[in-house]
CSV table of C-alpha atoms in Angstrom, one decimal:
chain,number,residue,atom,x,y,z
O,1355,MET,CA,77.8,111.6,115.9
O,1356,THR,CA,79.0,108.1,116.6
O,1357,VAL,CA,77.1,104.8,117.2
O,1358,ALA,CA,75.9,104.8,113.7
O,1359,ASN,CA,73.9,101.8,112.7
O,1360,PRO,CA,74.9,101.8,109.0
O,1361,LYS,CA,73.5,99.7,106.3
O,1362,PRO,CA,75.3,98.5,103.2
O,1363,ALA,CA,76.0,101.3,100.7
O,1364,ASP,CA,75.8,104.0,103.5
O,1365,ARG,CA,78.6,106.5,103.5
O,1366,VAL,CA,80.5,106.4,106.8
O,1367,ARG,CA,83.5,108.2,108.3
O,1368,VAL,CA,86.1,106.6,110.5
O,1369,ARG,CA,86.6,108.6,113.7
O,1370,ALA,CA,89.8,110.7,113.6
O,1371,ASP,CA,90.6,109.8,117.2
O,1372,SER,CA,93.8,108.5,118.8
O,1373,PRO,CA,92.9,106.8,122.1
O,1374,PRO,CA,95.5,104.9,124.0
O,1375,GLY,CA,95.5,101.1,124.2
O,1376,HIS,CA,94.9,98.2,121.8
O,1377,VAL,CA,93.0,99.6,118.9
O,1378,ARG,CA,92.3,97.7,115.7
O,1379,THR,CA,91.4,100.7,113.5
O,1380,PRO,CA,94.5,101.4,111.3
O,1381,TRP,CA,95.9,104.9,111.5
O,1382,TYR,CA,95.8,105.4,107.8
O,1383,LEU,CA,92.0,105.0,107.8
O,1384,ARG,CA,91.2,107.4,110.6
O,1385,GLY,CA,89.2,110.4,109.4
O,1386,LYS,CA,88.6,108.7,106.0
O,1387,THR,CA,85.2,108.2,104.4
O,1388,GLY,CA,84.0,105.0,102.8
O,1389,ILE,CA,81.0,102.9,101.9
O,1390,VAL,CA,79.7,100.1,104.0
O,1391,GLU,CA,80.4,97.0,101.9
O,1392,ARG,CA,78.6,94.5,104.3
O,1393,CYS,CA,77.6,94.1,107.9
O,1394,LEU,CA,79.4,91.3,109.7
O,1395,GLY,CA,77.2,91.2,112.8
O,1396,PRO,CA,78.0,91.4,116.5
O,1397,THR,CA,81.4,90.7,117.9
O,1398,LEU,CA,83.3,91.4,121.2
O,1399,ASN,CA,85.2,94.7,121.5
O,1400,PRO,CA,88.9,93.9,121.1
O,1401,GLU,CA,89.8,97.0,122.9
O,1402,GLN,CA,88.5,95.4,126.1
O,1403,LEU,CA,89.4,91.8,125.2
O,1404,ALA,CA,93.0,92.7,124.8
O,1405,TYR,CA,93.2,93.5,128.5
O,1406,GLY,CA,91.2,90.6,129.8
O,1407,LEU,CA,88.2,92.9,130.6
O,1408,PRO,CA,84.6,92.0,130.2
O,1409,ALA,CA,83.9,93.0,126.6
O,1410,ASN,CA,80.9,94.8,125.1
O,1411,SER,CA,79.2,93.5,122.1
O,1412,VAL,CA,79.9,95.8,119.1
O,1413,LYS,CA,79.0,95.5,115.5
O,1414,LEU,CA,81.6,94.9,112.8
O,1415,TYR,CA,81.4,96.3,109.3
O,1416,ARG,CA,83.4,96.0,106.2
O,1417,VAL,CA,84.0,99.5,104.8
O,1418,ARG,CA,85.3,100.1,101.2
O,1419,PHE,CA,87.5,103.2,100.6
O,1420,THR,CA,88.9,104.4,97.4
O,1421,MET,CA,92.6,104.8,97.1
O,1422,ALA,CA,91.9,108.5,96.1
O,1423,GLU,CA,90.2,109.0,99.5
O,1424,ILE,CA,93.0,107.4,101.5
O,1425,TRP,CA,96.0,108.7,99.7
O,1426,GLY,CA,94.8,111.8,97.8
O,1427,GLU,CA,96.5,112.9,94.7
O,1428,TYR,CA,99.5,110.7,95.5
O,1429,CYS,CA,97.5,107.5,95.1
O,1430,GLU,CA,98.6,104.9,92.6
O,1431,ALA,CA,95.2,104.4,90.9
O,1432,PRO,CA,92.3,106.5,92.3
O,1433,ASN,CA,89.6,103.9,91.7
O,1434,ASP,CA,91.4,101.0,93.2
O,1435,THR,CA,89.9,100.2,96.6
O,1436,LEU,CA,90.8,99.1,100.1
O,1437,ASP,CA,88.3,97.2,102.3
O,1438,ALA,CA,88.9,97.0,106.0
O,1439,GLU,CA,86.9,95.8,109.0
O,1440,VAL,CA,85.9,98.6,111.3
O,1441,PHE,CA,84.0,98.3,114.6
O,1442,SER,CA,80.7,100.3,115.0
O,1443,HIS,CA,82.0,102.6,117.7
O,1444,TRP,CA,84.7,103.9,115.3
O,1445,LEU,CA,82.1,104.9,112.6
O,1446,GLU,CA,80.1,108.0,112.1
O,1447,LEU,CA,77.4,108.3,109.6
O,1448,GLU,CA,78.6,110.8,106.9
O,1449,GLU,CA,75.1,112.0,106.1
O,1450,THR,CA,73.0,112.7,109.2
O,1451,GLY,CA,69.7,111.9,107.4
O,1452,ARG,CA,69.0,108.7,109.3
O,1453,ALA,CA,69.1,108.2,113.0
O,1454,SER,CA,70.8,105.2,114.5
Y,1034,MET,CA,138.3,73.2,90.7
Y,1035,PRO,CA,138.4,76.7,89.2
Y,1036,HIS,CA,135.1,77.8,90.6
Y,1037,ASP,CA,135.8,77.1,94.2
Y,1038,PRO,CA,136.6,80.3,96.2
Y,1039,PRO,CA,139.9,80.4,97.9
Y,1040,GLU,CA,139.2,79.3,101.5
Y,1041,THR,CA,141.2,81.9,103.3
Y,1042,GLU,CA,139.5,84.9,101.6
Y,1043,SER,CA,135.9,84.1,102.3
Y,1044,PRO,CA,134.7,85.5,105.6
Y,1045,SER,CA,131.5,83.4,105.4
Y,1046,HIS,CA,133.5,80.1,105.6
Y,1047,GLY,CA,135.1,78.5,108.6
Y,1048,ALA,CA,133.7,78.7,112.1
Y,1049,HIS,CA,130.4,80.3,111.1
Y,1050,VAL,CA,129.3,77.6,108.7
Y,1051,GLY,CA,126.0,76.1,109.7
Y,1052,HIS,CA,125.2,78.7,112.4
Y,1053,LEU,CA,122.4,81.2,112.2
Y,1054,ASP,CA,122.5,84.6,113.7
Y,1055,ASP,CA,119.9,83.9,116.3
Y,1056,PHE,CA,122.2,81.5,118.1
Y,1057,HIS,CA,124.5,84.4,118.8
Y,1058,THR,CA,122.0,87.1,119.9
Y,1059,PRO,CA,120.7,87.4,123.4
Y,1060,LEU,CA,117.1,86.5,124.1
Y,1061,THR,CA,114.6,89.4,123.8
Y,1062,TYR,CA,112.3,90.3,126.7
Y,1063,TRP,CA,109.4,88.5,125.1
Y,1064,GLN,CA,111.4,85.3,124.3
Y,1065,THR,CA,112.5,85.2,128.0
Y,1066,LEU,CA,108.9,85.7,129.1
Y,1067,GLU,CA,107.6,82.9,126.8
Y,1068,ILE,CA,110.2,80.5,128.2
Y,1069,ALA,CA,109.4,81.4,131.8
Y,1070,VAL,CA,105.7,81.0,131.3
Y,1071,ARG,CA,106.1,77.8,129.4
Y,1072,GLU,CA,108.3,76.3,132.1
Y,1073,LEU,CA,105.9,77.4,134.9
Y,1074,LEU,CA,103.0,75.8,133.0
Y,1075,ILE,CA,104.9,72.5,132.7
Y,1076,GLU,CA,106.1,72.7,136.3
Y,1077,LYS,CA,102.6,73.2,137.7
Y,1078,GLY,CA,101.3,70.3,135.6
Y,1079,ILE,CA,99.0,72.4,133.5
Y,1080,THR,CA,100.5,71.2,130.3
Y,1081,THR,CA,103.4,69.0,129.2
Y,1082,GLY,CA,106.4,69.4,126.9
Y,1083,ALA,CA,104.9,66.6,124.8
Y,1084,GLU,CA,101.6,68.5,124.4
Y,1085,ILE,CA,103.3,71.7,123.4
Y,1086,ALA,CA,105.5,69.8,120.9
Y,1087,ALA,CA,102.4,68.1,119.5
Y,1088,ALA,CA,100.6,71.4,119.1
Y,1089,ILE,CA,103.6,72.9,117.3
Y,1090,ASP,CA,103.8,69.8,115.0
Y,1091,SER,CA,100.1,70.1,114.2
Y,1092,MET,CA,100.5,73.8,113.3
Y,1093,ASP,CA,103.6,73.1,111.2
Y,1094,ARG,CA,101.9,70.3,109.2
Y,1095,ARG,CA,99.1,72.5,107.9
Y,1096,SER,CA,99.5,73.4,104.2
Y,1097,PRO,CA,97.7,75.3,101.5
Y,1098,ALA,CA,96.3,72.0,100.2
Y,1099,ASP,CA,92.9,72.3,101.8
Y,1100,GLY,CA,92.5,75.8,100.5
Y,1101,ALA,CA,93.4,74.6,97.0
Y,1102,ARG,CA,90.8,71.8,97.1
Y,1103,LEU,CA,88.2,74.3,98.2
Y,1104,ILE,CA,89.0,76.6,95.3
Y,1105,ALA,CA,88.9,73.8,92.8
Y,1106,LYS,CA,85.5,72.8,94.1
Y,1107,ALA,CA,84.3,76.4,93.6
Y,1108,TRP,CA,85.6,76.4,90.0
Y,1109,ILE,CA,83.6,73.3,89.0
Y,1110,ASP,CA,80.5,73.7,91.1
Y,1111,ASP,CA,78.7,77.1,90.7
Y,1112,ARG,CA,76.3,76.4,93.6
Y,1113,PHE,CA,79.3,75.8,95.9
Y,1114,ARG,CA,81.1,78.9,94.6
Y,1115,ARG,CA,78.1,81.1,95.5
Y,1116,LYS,CA,77.9,79.5,98.9
Y,1117,LEU,CA,81.6,80.1,99.5
Y,1118,LEU,CA,81.2,83.8,98.5
Y,1119,ALA,CA,78.1,84.1,100.8
Y,1120,ASP,CA,79.4,82.3,103.9
Y,1121,GLY,CA,82.9,81.0,103.7
Y,1122,SER,CA,82.9,79.1,107.0
Y,1123,ALA,CA,79.6,77.3,106.1
Y,1124,ALA,CA,81.1,76.3,102.8
Y,1125,MET,CA,84.1,74.9,104.6
Y,1126,THR,CA,81.9,72.8,106.9
Y,1127,GLU,CA,79.9,71.5,103.9
Y,1128,PHE,CA,83.2,70.6,102.2
Y,1129,GLY,CA,84.2,68.6,105.2
Y,1130,LEU,CA,86.7,71.0,106.7
Y,1131,ASN,CA,86.5,72.3,110.2
Y,1132,PRO,CA,86.5,76.1,110.4
Y,1133,ALA,CA,87.4,75.8,114.1
Y,1134,GLY,CA,86.3,79.4,114.8
Y,1135,LEU,CA,87.6,80.8,111.6
Y,1136,ARG,CA,85.3,83.4,110.0
Y,1137,LEU,CA,86.2,82.9,106.4
Y,1138,LEU,CA,85.4,85.5,103.7
Y,1139,ALA,CA,86.1,84.6,100.1
Y,1140,VAL,CA,86.6,87.2,97.5
Y,1141,GLU,CA,86.6,86.4,93.8
Y,1142,ASN,CA,88.8,87.5,91.0
Y,1143,THR,CA,87.2,88.3,87.7
Y,1144,PRO,CA,88.5,89.7,84.4
Y,1145,GLY,CA,87.8,93.2,85.8
Y,1146,ILE,CA,88.7,92.9,89.5
Y,1147,HIS,CA,91.8,91.6,91.2
Y,1148,ASN,CA,91.7,91.0,95.0
Y,1149,VAL,CA,94.7,90.8,97.3
Y,1150,ILE,CA,95.0,90.2,101.0
Y,1151,VAL,CA,97.1,91.8,103.7
Y,1152,CYS,CA,97.0,92.4,107.5
Y,1153,THR,CA,98.6,95.7,108.2
Y,1154,LEU,CA,98.1,95.5,112.0
Y,1155,CYS,CA,99.8,92.1,112.5
Y,1156,SER,CA,99.7,89.0,110.3
Y,1157,CYS,CA,96.1,87.6,110.3
Y,1158,TYR,CA,96.0,84.7,107.9
Y,1159,PRO,CA,93.6,81.8,107.3
Y,1160,ARG,CA,96.0,79.2,108.8
Y,1161,ASN,CA,93.4,76.4,108.9
Y,1162,LEU,CA,93.1,76.6,105.2
Y,1163,LEU,CA,96.5,77.9,104.0
Y,1164,GLY,CA,98.9,76.7,106.6
Y,1165,LEU,CA,101.6,79.0,108.0
Y,1166,PRO,CA,101.9,82.3,106.3
Y,1167,PRO,CA,105.0,83.0,104.2
Y,1168,ASP,CA,107.6,85.2,105.9
Y,1169,TRP,CA,107.1,88.1,103.5
Y,1170,TYR,CA,103.4,88.2,104.4
Y,1171,LYS,CA,104.4,89.2,108.0
Y,1172,GLU,CA,107.1,91.7,107.0
Y,1173,ARG,CA,106.5,95.4,107.3
Y,1174,ALA,CA,107.5,96.0,103.7
Y,1175,TYR,CA,104.6,94.0,102.4
Y,1176,ARG,CA,102.2,95.2,105.0
Y,1177,SER,CA,102.9,98.9,104.6
Y,1178,ARG,CA,103.4,99.0,100.8
Y,1179,LEU,CA,100.5,96.8,99.7
Y,1180,VAL,CA,97.9,99.3,100.9
Y,1181,ARG,CA,99.8,102.2,99.5
Y,1182,THR,CA,101.1,101.0,96.1
Y,1183,PRO,CA,99.5,97.6,95.5
Y,1184,ARG,CA,100.2,97.6,91.7
Y,1185,VAL,CA,103.9,98.1,92.3
Y,1186,VAL,CA,104.0,95.4,94.9
Y,1187,LEU,CA,102.1,93.0,92.7
Y,1188,ALA,CA,104.5,93.7,89.8
Y,1189,GLU,CA,107.4,92.8,92.1
Y,1190,PHE,CA,105.6,89.4,92.5
Y,1191,GLY,CA,105.5,89.2,88.7
Y,1192,LEU,CA,101.9,90.1,88.3
Y,1193,GLU,CA,101.4,93.2,86.1
Y,1194,LEU,CA,97.8,94.2,86.0
Y,1195,PRO,CA,96.3,96.3,83.2
Y,1196,ALA,CA,95.0,99.8,84.1
Y,1197,GLU,CA,91.4,98.8,83.4
Y,1198,THR,CA,91.5,96.1,86.1
Y,1199,THR,CA,90.4,97.4,89.5
Y,1200,VAL,CA,92.6,96.3,92.4
Y,1201,ARG,CA,90.8,95.6,95.6
Y,1202,VAL,CA,93.1,95.3,98.7
Y,1203,HIS,CA,91.6,93.7,101.7
Y,1204,ASP,CA,93.1,94.6,105.1
Y,1205,SER,CA,92.2,91.9,107.7
Y,1206,THR,CA,91.9,94.3,110.6
Y,1207,ALA,CA,89.5,92.3,112.8
Y,1208,ASP,CA,87.7,89.0,112.9
Y,1209,MET,CA,87.5,87.9,109.3
Y,1210,ARG,CA,90.1,85.8,107.5
Y,1211,TYR,CA,90.3,86.1,103.7
Y,1212,ILE,CA,90.9,83.8,100.8
Y,1213,VAL,CA,91.0,84.9,97.1
Y,1214,ILE,CA,89.2,82.7,94.5
Y,1215,PRO,CA,91.6,83.1,91.6
Y,1216,GLN,CA,90.4,83.1,88.1
Y,1217,ARG,CA,90.2,79.6,86.6
Y,1218,PRO,CA,93.0,79.3,84.1
Y,1219,ALA,CA,92.3,78.8,80.4
Y,1220,GLY,CA,92.8,75.3,79.0
Y,1221,THR,CA,91.4,73.5,82.0
Y,1222,THR,CA,88.0,72.5,80.7
Y,1223,ASP,CA,88.8,68.8,80.8
Y,1224,MET,CA,90.6,68.7,84.1
Y,1225,THR,CA,89.3,66.9,87.2
Y,1226,GLU,CA,88.8,68.5,90.5
Y,1227,ASP,CA,92.0,67.1,91.9
Y,1228,GLU,CA,94.0,68.2,88.8
Y,1229,LEU,CA,92.5,71.7,89.2
Y,1230,ALA,CA,93.5,71.8,92.8
Y,1231,GLY,CA,97.1,71.3,91.7
Y,1232,LEU,CA,97.0,74.6,89.9
Y,1233,VAL,CA,95.9,76.6,92.9
Y,1234,THR,CA,99.0,78.0,94.6
Y,1235,ARG,CA,99.3,79.5,98.0
Y,1236,ASP,CA,100.2,82.9,96.4
Y,1237,SER,CA,97.2,82.8,94.1
Y,1238,MET,CA,94.9,82.4,97.2
Y,1239,ILE,CA,96.6,85.5,98.8
Y,1240,GLY,CA,96.2,87.3,95.6
Y,1241,VAL,CA,99.8,88.1,94.7
Y,1242,SER,CA,99.8,85.7,91.7
Y,1243,ARG,CA,97.4,84.0,89.3
Y,1244,ALA,CA,96.6,80.3,89.5
Y,1245,SER,CA,99.1,78.2,87.5
Y,1246,SER,CA,98.4,77.3,83.9
Y,1247,PRO,CA,98.2,73.6,83.1
Y,1248,ARG,CA,101.5,72.1,82.0
Y,1249,GLY,CA,102.1,72.5,78.3
Y,1250,PHE,CA,99.3,75.0,77.8
Y,1251,ARG,CA,99.9,77.9,75.5
Y,1252,GLU,CA,97.6,80.9,75.3
C-alpha cells in the first residue's frame, strides 16, 4: 500500500522496487523500515525532472533507520542511525491502521 | 648533498616533472560533450567565455567562512540557534546570507549525539555555505563506507567516539543540504563571535571532526 501520508514518528517501509531510470532512493534502504523524522513538504519528482518531463508534486520525508535495521547483525553499532530523504511514492505505511 | 636521490635512478624525475596524468589521457565522452556544448553556446551568442570564467571564479572563491560565522552566531545566541535548527534557510537570510535556493537543514552535536553528513548518490554539499567540497567527500570510499561503518571512518579522521555516543549519519539523498553544528569547545567562554568562528573548521561542519580548541587551551 503506497501513497502513504505519514506523520512524524510513523513507521514506514521503503518500497523494495527497482524501476529503471533516475531514482533517488538508495539501494541500501529499499525494503527497510524506519521512522518518519520530519516532513519536508512538497517538491517536484526528480524521476521526471531528470528527463526534462513535466514533474508531479510529491512529498518529501526524512526517515530515520537504525543501523541494525539496515545492516542486520553485521552492523557496527545497532542503535546508531541513518537519516535519508525519501519521496512519498517510495514509502509504505508499516502499520495499516491509518488511511492516507 | 647526501639526501638528494641520484638523478638517474628516479623514474619520477626528468621529462615527467610538472605534468599531471590528465594531460596524457584522452578526453572522456562526457568531457568531449561538455566542450562541444560549451563551444556551441558561445558560438550562438548564448553565453561568452568571459561569463563562464566569471561563474567558475565565483564558485572557486566560496569558502567555509560563511558557514563558520553562522555556527559561531548559533553558539552565542540561543534564539538564533533554535531558528537555525528549525529552518536553516530562514536563519541564513536573517544572518544576511543568501540561501539562493539552498534548503538548509542544521543538525546539532551534543554530548550524547554525533552527526555526520554524506551524499551516497552523488556529492550534494551546501556549497553556498561551505564552498567546494573536499575531494574525499566525493570519493566512493567515503560515500560507501560512512553509511556502513561510520565509527571506523570517523576514527580514520582522528575522531574516536565513545560507545555511549549515538552516531547519526545523514545521507543527503534529495533536496536538503546539511550542516553540522559542532559542540562549542571548552575554554571559549570569553571569546568573541569572530574568534569563535575561527575555531569552526570545514570538517567540523561536515561532522568528521570536532571544532578546534582555542590556542593554548588544555582540558
